[in-house]
């Protein structure tokens, strides 16, 4: 996925922040909070959406659904990584598919229905694949509310006016086939209108409206904004594979929540037991972050820095190339 060139100003930043707070907030509600007209907000959103710069998607909540997420690294021959990444991105059970290490490695997240569900049969095989590793994701420790680099444009008062009710995790949850169809459509466009969702799922519009609200309230899914960091002036992305002394894991994880460079981090199984996705302005800024901030945290014994080459797929479904 190439960087998308589009005009992006302060109002656009505020719009993206508003959508991160409530991905299905009406244009009129967002406009009232931002002090702009409904038509202006609608026009701005459609321009960003149609150019592929911004997309709101629904993401299944693996812990709530009893799913297990796996972080997979696939090392490939130079002429096969692009094809492997494309094949992994086409799968419904994958997200965050990247080409890394100059195009020699594919990194992605894949989901299984339970910890004992077979994983190996999901993974690609072939003579051009030199190694595959999979690490179970134990707990997200940073970035669970979205990358802070795109959520600084609104005041606390504005956020409070848009904030969705907190999920009710004690509500019984059982997904039906209709729920799965609805969630699949929302993974393409979480702002799709109720009539369009009804037509795509074969459900009455009233049922779609009711069930969508119930799934959000139950925490079965959450709404996320996909936006290229380049829009915010961040051109360098990398994955950090960190080895941390178990006794220091919580302390390091807590520290990462205060680092604006960390878009997401999770504790995982394996020798590199902490995974981080870092976003910086340029390679020089990444150097400063590694040497002056994360590299000084007690308990980290090793860091492997893997530059991100291409984003093939983010949280939602794969979109056709533009």
Short mmCIF file of C-alpha atoms in Angstrom, two decimals:
data_model
loop_
_atom_site.label_atom_id
_atom_site.label_comp_id
_atom_site.label_asym_id
_atom_site.label_seq_id
_atom_site.Cartn_x
_atom_site.Cartn_y
_atom_site.Cartn_z
CA UNK A 1 0.00 0.00 0.00
CA UNK A 2 1.65 3.24 -1.13
CA UNK A 3 1.52 6.46 0.88
CA UNK A 4 -1.58 8.45 -0.01
CA UNK A 5 -1.11 12.08 -0.99
CA UNK A 6 -4.06 14.23 0.08
CA UNK A 7 -4.55 17.67 1.61
CA UNK A 8 -4.85 17.25 5.37
CA UNK A 9 -5.34 20.18 7.74
CA UNK A 10 -6.30 20.85 11.36
CA UNK A 11 -10.01 20.25 10.77
CA UNK A 12 -9.19 16.90 9.16
CA UNK A 13 -7.11 15.98 12.22
CA UNK A 14 -10.05 16.87 14.46
CA UNK A 15 -12.38 14.79 12.31
CA UNK A 16 -10.10 11.74 12.52
CA UNK A 17 -9.86 12.15 16.30
CA UNK A 18 -13.65 12.44 16.54
CA UNK A 19 -14.09 9.25 14.52
CA UNK A 20 -11.64 7.44 16.80
CA UNK A 21 -13.84 8.40 19.76
CA UNK A 22 -17.07 7.34 18.04
CA UNK A 23 -16.70 5.83 14.59
CA UNK A 24 -20.43 6.01 13.86
CA UNK A 25 -21.11 9.49 15.21
CA UNK A 26 -23.33 11.41 12.80
CA UNK A 27 -21.86 14.21 10.73
CA UNK A 28 -24.21 16.64 12.48
CA UNK A 29 -22.99 15.54 15.91
CA UNK A 30 -19.33 15.81 14.91
CA UNK A 31 -19.98 19.18 13.27
CA UNK A 32 -21.58 20.52 16.44
CA UNK A 33 -18.57 19.47 18.51
CA UNK A 34 -16.03 20.86 16.02
CA UNK A 35 -17.90 24.09 15.31
CA UNK A 36 -18.22 23.38 11.58
CA UNK A 37 -21.17 22.82 9.27
CA UNK A 38 -22.66 19.38 8.62
CA UNK A 39 -21.89 19.70 4.92
CA UNK A 40 -18.26 20.60 5.56
CA UNK A 41 -17.71 17.59 7.83
CA UNK A 42 -19.49 15.24 5.41
CA UNK A 43 -17.46 16.58 2.48
CA UNK A 44 -14.19 16.25 4.38
CA UNK A 45 -14.96 12.68 5.43
CA UNK A 46 -16.01 11.53 1.96
CA UNK A 47 -12.86 13.04 0.43
CA UNK A 48 -10.64 11.22 2.92
CA UNK A 49 -12.61 7.98 2.54
CA UNK A 50 -12.70 8.02 -1.25
CA UNK A 51 -8.97 8.68 -1.58
CA UNK A 52 -8.22 5.81 0.80
CA UNK A 53 -6.57 8.14 3.32
CA UNK A 54 -8.97 7.30 6.15
CA UNK A 55 -11.34 4.42 6.81
CA UNK A 56 -13.45 3.49 9.82
CA UNK A 57 -13.70 -0.26 10.40
CA UNK A 58 -15.18 -2.62 12.96
CA UNK A 59 -12.66 -4.96 14.56
CA UNK A 60 -13.69 -8.14 16.44
CA UNK A 61 -12.60 -8.13 20.08
CA UNK A 62 -10.66 -11.38 20.35
CA UNK A 63 -10.62 -11.60 24.18
CA UNK A 64 -14.38 -11.00 24.35
CA UNK A 65 -15.07 -13.63 21.69
CA UNK A 66 -12.69 -16.18 23.18
CA UNK A 67 -10.37 -16.00 20.18
CA UNK A 68 -6.58 -16.20 20.36
CA UNK A 69 -4.35 -13.84 18.37
CA UNK A 70 -1.01 -14.99 17.01
CA UNK A 71 1.84 -12.81 15.84
CA UNK A 72 3.38 -14.48 12.80
CA UNK A 73 6.74 -13.82 11.12
CA UNK A 74 7.34 -15.37 7.71
CA UNK A 75 10.80 -15.05 6.19
CA UNK A 76 10.85 -15.47 2.43
CA UNK A 77 13.08 -15.47 -0.61
CA UNK A 78 13.28 -11.95 -2.09
CA UNK A 79 11.04 -12.75 -5.05
CA UNK A 80 8.20 -14.31 -3.05
CA UNK A 81 7.48 -12.01 -0.08
CA UNK A 82 5.03 -9.80 -1.98
CA UNK A 83 2.97 -12.81 -3.09
CA UNK A 84 3.00 -14.32 0.42
CA UNK A 85 1.89 -11.03 1.96
CA UNK A 86 -0.92 -10.70 -0.57
CA UNK A 87 -2.08 -14.26 0.12
CA UNK A 88 -2.11 -13.68 3.88
CA UNK A 89 -3.94 -10.36 3.48
CA UNK A 90 -6.75 -11.99 1.50
CA UNK A 91 -7.61 -14.21 4.45
CA UNK A 92 -10.54 -13.23 6.67
CA UNK A 93 -8.65 -14.33 9.79
CA UNK A 94 -5.64 -12.03 9.36
CA UNK A 95 -4.98 -8.37 10.08
CA UNK A 96 -2.04 -5.97 10.15
CA UNK A 97 -0.12 -7.57 7.29
CA UNK A 98 3.22 -5.91 6.62
CA UNK A 99 6.24 -6.36 4.41
CA UNK A 100 9.30 -5.73 6.56
CA UNK A 101 13.09 -5.99 6.45
CA UNK A 102 13.30 -4.47 3.00
CA UNK A 103 10.74 -6.90 1.62
CA UNK A 104 12.31 -10.12 2.90
CA UNK A 105 9.82 -10.81 5.67
CA UNK A 106 6.06 -10.79 6.19
CA UNK A 107 4.60 -9.98 9.60
CA UNK A 108 0.91 -10.34 10.40
CA UNK A 109 -1.62 -11.19 13.08
CA UNK A 110 -3.86 -14.21 12.63
CA UNK A 111 -6.73 -15.39 14.80
CA UNK A 112 -7.83 -18.84 15.97
CA UNK A 113 -11.13 -19.70 17.62
CA UNK A 114 -9.36 -21.08 20.69
CA UNK A 115 -5.85 -21.66 22.02
CA UNK A 116 -6.01 -25.32 20.98
CA UNK A 117 -7.28 -24.65 17.47
CA UNK A 118 -4.73 -25.74 14.84
CA UNK A 119 -2.56 -22.90 13.59
CA UNK A 120 -0.01 -24.57 11.33
CA UNK A 121 -2.57 -25.42 8.67
CA UNK A 122 -3.30 -21.69 8.35
CA UNK A 123 0.28 -20.79 7.55
CA UNK A 124 1.78 -20.81 4.05
CA UNK A 125 4.26 -23.44 2.95
CA UNK A 126 6.61 -23.65 0.02
CA UNK A 127 10.27 -23.76 -0.99
CA UNK A 128 10.46 -19.96 -1.14
CA UNK A 129 9.53 -19.65 2.55
CA UNK A 130 12.64 -20.05 4.68
CA UNK A 131 11.15 -19.86 8.19
CA UNK A 132 7.90 -19.28 10.06
CA UNK A 133 7.47 -18.36 13.72
CA UNK A 134 4.26 -17.78 15.65
CA UNK A 135 3.95 -16.16 19.07
CA UNK A 136 0.75 -16.11 21.09
CA UNK A 137 -0.37 -12.59 21.99
CA UNK A 138 -1.01 -12.62 25.73
CA UNK A 139 -2.14 -9.08 26.45
CA UNK A 140 -2.27 -5.73 24.68
CA UNK A 141 -0.36 -3.26 26.86
CA UNK A 142 -0.35 -0.01 24.86
CA UNK A 143 -2.31 1.59 22.05
CA UNK A 144 -5.60 -0.11 22.84
CA UNK A 145 -7.51 3.16 22.44
CA UNK A 146 -5.75 4.05 19.19
CA UNK A 147 -2.39 5.62 18.43
CA UNK A 148 -1.97 8.84 20.42
CA UNK A 149 -0.34 10.53 17.43
CA UNK A 150 -3.77 10.87 15.83
CA UNK A 151 -5.77 11.57 18.99
CA UNK A 152 -4.45 14.94 20.14
CA UNK A 153 -6.63 17.29 18.10
CA UNK A 154 -9.65 17.50 20.43
CA UNK A 155 -10.01 18.91 23.92
CA UNK A 156 -11.17 16.71 26.79
CA UNK A 157 -14.52 18.50 26.71
CA UNK A 158 -14.94 17.69 23.01
CA UNK A 159 -14.00 14.05 23.61
CA UNK A 160 -16.53 13.80 26.43
CA UNK A 161 -19.28 15.09 24.13
CA UNK A 162 -18.51 12.32 21.62
CA UNK A 163 -17.57 9.46 23.91
CA UNK A 164 -19.44 6.18 23.47
CA UNK A 165 -20.73 4.27 26.52
CA UNK A 166 -18.22 1.78 27.89
CA UNK A 167 -18.83 -1.85 26.82
CA UNK A 168 -20.73 -4.07 29.25
CA UNK A 169 -18.52 -7.13 29.40
CA UNK A 170 -20.79 -8.96 31.83
CA UNK A 171 -23.56 -9.16 29.20
CA UNK A 172 -23.93 -12.72 27.80
CA UNK A 173 -22.63 -12.92 24.24
CA UNK A 174 -23.30 -15.50 21.57
CA UNK A 175 -22.67 -14.68 17.93
CA UNK A 176 -25.18 -15.85 15.34
CA UNK A 177 -24.58 -16.35 11.63
CA UNK A 178 -26.38 -13.04 11.07
CA UNK A 179 -24.04 -11.33 13.53
CA UNK A 180 -21.05 -12.66 11.64
CA UNK A 181 -22.40 -11.36 8.34
CA UNK A 182 -23.05 -7.97 9.90
CA UNK A 183 -19.58 -7.79 11.42
CA UNK A 184 -18.04 -8.76 8.08
CA UNK A 185 -19.79 -5.83 6.40
CA UNK A 186 -18.75 -3.44 9.17
CA UNK A 187 -15.14 -4.60 8.74
CA UNK A 188 -15.32 -3.07 5.26
CA UNK A 189 -16.98 0.17 6.33
CA UNK A 190 -18.09 0.73 9.92
CA UNK A 191 -19.95 3.88 8.87
CA UNK A 192 -22.12 2.10 6.31
CA UNK A 193 -25.73 3.27 6.46
CA UNK A 194 -28.36 0.99 7.99
CA UNK A 195 -30.20 0.43 4.66
CA UNK A 196 -26.94 -0.64 3.00
CA UNK A 197 -26.13 -3.02 5.86
CA UNK A 198 -29.64 -4.45 5.70
CA UNK A 199 -29.33 -5.06 1.96
CA UNK A 200 -25.90 -6.69 2.33
CA UNK A 201 -26.89 -9.00 5.20
CA UNK A 202 -30.50 -9.79 4.29
CA UNK A 203 -31.63 -8.58 7.71
CA UNK A 204 -34.44 -6.08 8.36
CA UNK A 205 -33.11 -2.57 8.91
CA UNK A 206 -34.61 -2.47 12.41
CA UNK A 207 -32.74 -5.68 13.29
CA UNK A 208 -29.48 -4.29 11.93
CA UNK A 209 -29.86 -1.12 13.97
CA UNK A 210 -30.65 -3.03 17.16
CA UNK A 211 -28.02 -5.73 16.77
CA UNK A 212 -25.23 -3.35 15.82
CA UNK A 213 -25.82 -1.44 19.04
CA UNK A 214 -25.96 -4.64 21.06
CA UNK A 215 -22.68 -5.94 19.64
CA UNK A 216 -20.91 -2.68 20.45
CA UNK A 217 -22.36 -2.53 23.96
CA UNK A 218 -21.37 -6.14 24.62
CA UNK A 219 -17.80 -5.45 23.49
CA UNK A 220 -17.95 -8.03 20.69
CA UNK A 221 -16.27 -5.51 18.41
CA UNK A 222 -14.87 -2.01 18.52
CA UNK A 223 -14.55 0.74 15.93
CA UNK A 224 -11.11 1.81 14.74
CA UNK A 225 -9.82 4.43 12.33
CA UNK A 226 -7.33 3.34 9.71
CA UNK A 227 -5.18 6.33 8.74
CA UNK A 228 -1.74 6.55 7.18
CA UNK A 229 0.75 8.03 9.71
CA UNK A 230 2.17 10.06 6.82
CA UNK A 231 -0.93 12.26 7.09
CA UNK A 232 0.33 13.38 10.50
CA UNK A 233 3.94 13.86 9.42
CA UNK A 234 5.32 10.47 10.50
CA UNK A 235 7.24 8.76 7.71
CA UNK A 236 9.16 6.02 9.55
CA UNK A 237 7.49 2.92 10.97
CA UNK A 238 9.17 -0.07 12.55
CA UNK A 239 8.42 -3.17 14.57
CA UNK A 240 10.34 -3.73 17.80
CA UNK A 241 10.90 -7.27 19.08
CA UNK A 242 12.00 -6.90 22.70
CA UNK A 243 13.32 -9.36 25.25
CA UNK A 244 12.35 -8.23 28.74
CA UNK A 245 13.07 -9.83 32.09
CA UNK A 246 9.74 -11.30 33.28
CA UNK A 247 9.96 -9.38 36.55
CA UNK A 248 10.23 -6.11 34.60
CA UNK A 249 7.56 -6.82 32.00
CA UNK A 250 4.77 -4.87 33.70
CA UNK A 251 7.05 -1.91 34.46
CA UNK A 252 8.26 -1.70 30.86
CA UNK A 253 4.74 -2.12 29.51
CA UNK A 254 3.49 0.71 31.73
CA UNK A 255 6.31 2.93 30.49
CA UNK A 256 5.39 2.28 26.85
CA UNK A 257 1.89 3.62 27.44
CA UNK A 258 3.50 7.04 27.98
CA UNK A 259 5.54 6.94 24.76
CA UNK A 260 3.75 8.72 21.88
CA UNK A 261 6.01 6.86 19.45
CA UNK A 262 4.37 3.54 20.41
CA UNK A 263 1.26 2.97 18.32
CA UNK A 264 0.63 -0.48 19.79
CA UNK A 265 2.39 -2.95 22.06
CA UNK A 266 1.59 -6.41 23.37
CA UNK A 267 3.12 -9.04 25.62
CA UNK A 268 3.70 -12.25 23.67
CA UNK A 269 5.16 -15.71 24.16
CA UNK A 270 8.68 -16.55 23.06
CA UNK A 271 12.18 -15.22 23.61
CA UNK A 272 11.13 -11.77 22.41
CA UNK A 273 8.28 -11.41 24.86
CA UNK A 274 7.24 -7.82 24.10
CA UNK A 275 6.18 -6.58 20.68
CA UNK A 276 5.92 -2.91 19.76
CA UNK A 277 4.87 -0.96 16.70
CA UNK A 278 6.69 2.37 16.62
CA UNK A 279 5.99 5.47 14.51
CA UNK A 280 8.54 8.29 14.14
CA UNK A 281 9.00 11.35 11.95
CA UNK A 282 12.10 9.98 10.21
CA UNK A 283 15.00 7.53 10.72
CA UNK A 284 16.89 10.08 12.82
CA UNK A 285 13.92 10.39 15.18
CA UNK A 286 13.77 6.59 15.42
CA UNK A 287 17.45 6.56 16.41
CA UNK A 288 16.76 9.09 19.16
CA UNK A 289 13.83 7.05 20.41
CA UNK A 290 15.83 3.83 20.53
CA UNK A 291 18.89 5.36 22.18
CA UNK A 292 17.35 7.90 24.54
CA UNK A 293 13.97 6.51 25.55
CA UNK A 294 13.18 2.86 25.09
CA UNK A 295 16.82 1.80 25.22
CA UNK A 296 17.19 3.26 28.70
CA UNK A 297 14.31 1.32 30.27
CA UNK A 298 15.58 -1.12 32.94
CA UNK A 299 14.71 -4.74 32.23
CA UNK A 300 15.01 -4.71 28.44
CA UNK A 301 17.88 -7.03 27.53
CA UNK A 302 17.57 -7.05 23.74
CA UNK A 303 15.76 -5.11 20.99
CA UNK A 304 15.48 -6.12 17.36
CA UNK A 305 14.36 -3.22 15.18
CA UNK A 306 12.65 -4.25 11.94
CA UNK A 307 11.79 -1.45 9.49
CA UNK A 308 8.36 -1.57 7.93
CA UNK A 309 8.51 -1.49 4.13
CA UNK A 310 4.88 -1.76 3.02
CA UNK A 311 1.51 -1.91 4.76
CA UNK A 312 -0.55 -4.49 2.89
CA UNK A 313 -3.52 -4.67 5.27
CA UNK A 314 -4.52 -2.90 8.46
CA UNK A 315 -7.28 -3.82 10.93
CA UNK A 316 -10.18 -4.09 8.48
CA UNK A 317 -10.73 -6.12 5.36
CA UNK A 318 -8.40 -5.85 2.40
CA UNK A 319 -9.42 -3.17 -0.06
CA UNK A 320 -8.65 -3.24 -3.79
CA UNK A 321 -5.56 -1.27 -4.75
CA UNK A 322 -6.34 2.23 -5.96
#
